[in-house]
Amino acid sequence: MQLNRKRVLTFGTFDLFHFGHLKLLERAAKLGDELFVGISSDKLNFLKKNRFPIMNEYERAHIVASLKFVNSIFLEESLDLKKTYLLRYEADILVMGDDWTGKFDEFKELCEVVYLPRTRDISTSELLQRIKNDF
Ligand code: CTP
């Protein structure tokens, strides 16, 4: 914790960066004074989904880092390191979309945990489907 400034942390892949990502980050930032974003690495995505993201970790991280309400980004290398990241970056609030409701409650002893409603009708998977159908 630093001098009453509230630091918000969130995690995600942010592949094919879209409106739902933007709204999530915008709302997360408003919950505190600074927003740190963990971008899941290409390797971690491969382990989770058995495929690499369309945009590589450098591209995804660069886009998120360039948003005016994002203060800092880091690469999330492993799902097992959430606690380490929360401690390392001194999180006051962990924010996730409500598709994760309940899944991070174990961290309530370290920081506040907030699940924000997802933006309706858009996701990376849905965008990919839209592109496949339209072209
Ligand atoms: N998110 C959101 N609203 C959406 C899509 C995502 O609020 N419509 C949030 C997620 O809940 C998560 C963050 O944005 O907290 C990063 O989401 P990510 O998993 O990278 O994106 P998705 O579009 O959900 O990707 P996928 O379709 O591959 O699951």
Coordinates of C-alpha atoms and ligand atoms in Angstrom, one line a residue:
M1 CA 0.0 0.0 0.0
Q2 CA 1.4 3.4 -0.8
L3 CA 0.3 6.7 0.8
N4 CA -3.5 6.2 0.5
R5 CA -3.3 5.7 -3.3
K6 CA -5.4 2.8 -4.3
R7 CA -3.9 0.4 -6.8
V8 CA -6.2 -1.8 -8.9
L9 CA -4.9 -5.0 -10.6
T10 CA -6.6 -7.0 -13.3
F11 CA -5.5 -9.9 -15.6
G12 CA -6.5 -11.0 -19.0
T13 CA -5.4 -12.0 -22.5
F14 CA -6.8 -9.0 -24.3
D15 CA -6.4 -10.7 -27.7
L16 CA -7.9 -8.8 -30.7
F17 CA -8.5 -5.9 -28.3
H18 CA -12.2 -5.0 -28.4
F19 CA -14.8 -2.8 -26.8
G20 CA -15.5 -5.2 -23.9
H21 CA -11.8 -5.1 -23.0
L22 CA -11.9 -1.3 -23.1
K23 CA -14.9 -1.0 -20.9
L24 CA -13.6 -3.4 -18.4
L25 CA -10.3 -1.5 -18.0
E26 CA -12.0 1.8 -18.0
R27 CA -14.3 0.8 -15.1
A28 CA -11.5 -1.0 -13.3
A29 CA -9.4 2.2 -13.4
K30 CA -12.2 4.2 -11.8
L31 CA -12.2 2.0 -8.7
G32 CA -8.8 3.3 -7.7
D33 CA -6.0 5.7 -8.4
E34 CA -3.8 3.6 -10.6
L35 CA -4.4 0.5 -12.8
F36 CA -1.9 -2.3 -13.3
V37 CA -2.7 -5.0 -15.9
G38 CA -1.3 -8.5 -16.1
I39 CA -1.3 -9.7 -19.7
S40 CA -1.2 -13.4 -20.0
S41 CA 1.8 -14.6 -21.8
D42 CA 1.6 -16.5 -25.1
K43 CA 2.9 -19.6 -23.4
L44 CA 0.3 -19.4 -20.7
N45 CA -2.4 -19.1 -23.3
F46 CA -1.1 -22.1 -25.1
L47 CA -1.2 -24.1 -21.9
K48 CA -4.8 -23.0 -21.2
K49 CA -6.4 -23.2 -24.6
N50 CA -4.0 -25.3 -26.6
R51 CA -3.5 -22.5 -29.1
F52 CA -1.6 -19.3 -29.2
P53 CA -3.4 -16.0 -29.3
I54 CA -3.9 -14.3 -32.7
M55 CA -1.8 -11.3 -31.5
N56 CA 1.4 -12.0 -29.7
E57 CA 2.2 -11.0 -26.1
Y58 CA 4.3 -8.0 -27.2
E59 CA 1.4 -6.6 -29.4
R60 CA -1.2 -7.3 -26.8
A61 CA 0.9 -5.7 -24.0
H62 CA 1.7 -2.7 -26.1
I63 CA -1.9 -1.9 -26.9
V64 CA -3.0 -2.2 -23.3
A65 CA 0.0 -0.1 -22.0
S66 CA -0.9 2.7 -24.4
L67 CA -4.3 3.3 -22.9
K68 CA -4.5 6.5 -20.9
F69 CA -6.1 4.9 -17.9
V70 CA -3.5 2.1 -17.6
N71 CA -0.5 2.9 -15.5
S72 CA 1.6 -0.2 -15.9
I73 CA 1.5 -3.7 -17.4
F74 CA 3.3 -6.9 -16.7
L75 CA 3.3 -10.4 -18.2
E76 CA 1.4 -13.1 -16.4
E77 CA 3.5 -16.1 -16.8
S78 CA 1.6 -18.6 -14.7
L79 CA -2.0 -19.0 -13.3
D80 CA -0.4 -20.2 -10.0
L81 CA 1.4 -16.9 -9.5
K82 CA -1.7 -14.6 -8.9
K83 CA -0.9 -14.3 -5.2
T84 CA 2.7 -13.4 -6.0
Y85 CA 1.6 -10.7 -8.5
L86 CA -0.9 -9.2 -6.1
L87 CA 1.8 -9.0 -3.4
R88 CA 4.6 -7.8 -5.8
Y89 CA 2.5 -5.0 -7.2
E90 CA 0.8 -4.2 -3.8
A91 CA -2.7 -4.5 -5.1
D92 CA -5.5 -2.9 -3.1
I93 CA -8.2 -4.2 -5.4
L94 CA -8.3 -7.1 -7.8
V95 CA -10.8 -6.7 -10.6
M96 CA -12.1 -9.4 -12.9
G97 CA -15.1 -9.7 -15.3
D98 CA -18.0 -11.5 -13.8
D99 CA -17.3 -14.6 -15.9
W100 CA -14.8 -15.2 -13.1
T101 CA -17.2 -14.6 -10.2
G102 CA -16.1 -16.5 -7.1
K103 CA -12.9 -17.9 -8.7
F104 CA -10.7 -15.3 -7.0
D105 CA -12.4 -15.1 -3.6
E106 CA -9.4 -16.8 -2.0
F107 CA -7.5 -13.5 -2.4
K108 CA -10.0 -11.5 -0.3
E109 CA -7.5 -11.9 2.6
L110 CA -5.0 -9.9 0.6
C111 CA -7.1 -7.2 -1.1
E112 CA -10.6 -6.3 -2.1
V113 CA -11.9 -8.5 -4.9
V114 CA -14.4 -7.0 -7.4
Y115 CA -16.2 -8.8 -10.3
L116 CA -17.5 -6.3 -12.9
P117 CA -20.3 -7.2 -15.3
R118 CA -19.0 -8.2 -18.7
T119 CA -20.0 -6.1 -21.7
R120 CA -22.7 -8.0 -23.6
D121 CA -22.4 -9.6 -27.0
I122 CA -18.7 -9.3 -27.5
S123 CA -15.7 -11.4 -26.8
T124 CA -12.5 -12.4 -28.6
S125 CA -14.0 -15.8 -29.5
E126 CA -17.2 -14.1 -30.8
L127 CA -15.2 -11.6 -32.9
L128 CA -13.3 -14.5 -34.4
Q129 CA -16.6 -16.2 -35.3
R130 CA -18.0 -13.0 -36.7
I131 CA -14.9 -12.6 -39.0
K132 CA -15.1 -16.3 -40.1
N133 CA -18.8 -15.9 -40.9
D134 CA -18.5 -12.6 -42.8
F135 CA -15.5 -13.3 -45.0
Ligands
CTP1 N1 -14.4 -8.8 -20.6 C1 -15.5 -8.0 -20.4 N2 -16.5 -8.0 -21.3 C2 -16.4 -8.7 -22.5 C3 -15.2 -9.5 -22.7 C4 -14.2 -9.5 -21.8 O1 -15.7 -7.4 -19.4 N3 -17.4 -8.6 -23.4 C5 -13.4 -8.9 -19.6 C6 -13.2 -10.3 -19.0 O2 -14.2 -10.6 -18.1 C7 -11.8 -10.2 -18.4 C8 -11.1 -9.2 -19.4 O3 -12.1 -8.5 -20.1 O4 -11.8 -9.7 -17.1 C9 -10.1 -9.8 -20.3 O5 -10.9 -10.8 -21.1 P1 -10.3 -11.8 -22.1 O6 -10.5 -13.2 -21.5 O7 -8.9 -11.5 -22.5 O8 -11.3 -11.6 -23.3 P2 -12.5 -12.4 -23.9 O9 -13.1 -11.5 -25.0 O10 -13.4 -12.8 -22.8 O11 -11.8 -13.6 -24.6 P3 -12.3 -15.1 -25.0 O12 -13.5 -14.9 -25.9 O13 -11.1 -15.7 -25.6 O14 -12.7 -15.8 -23.7

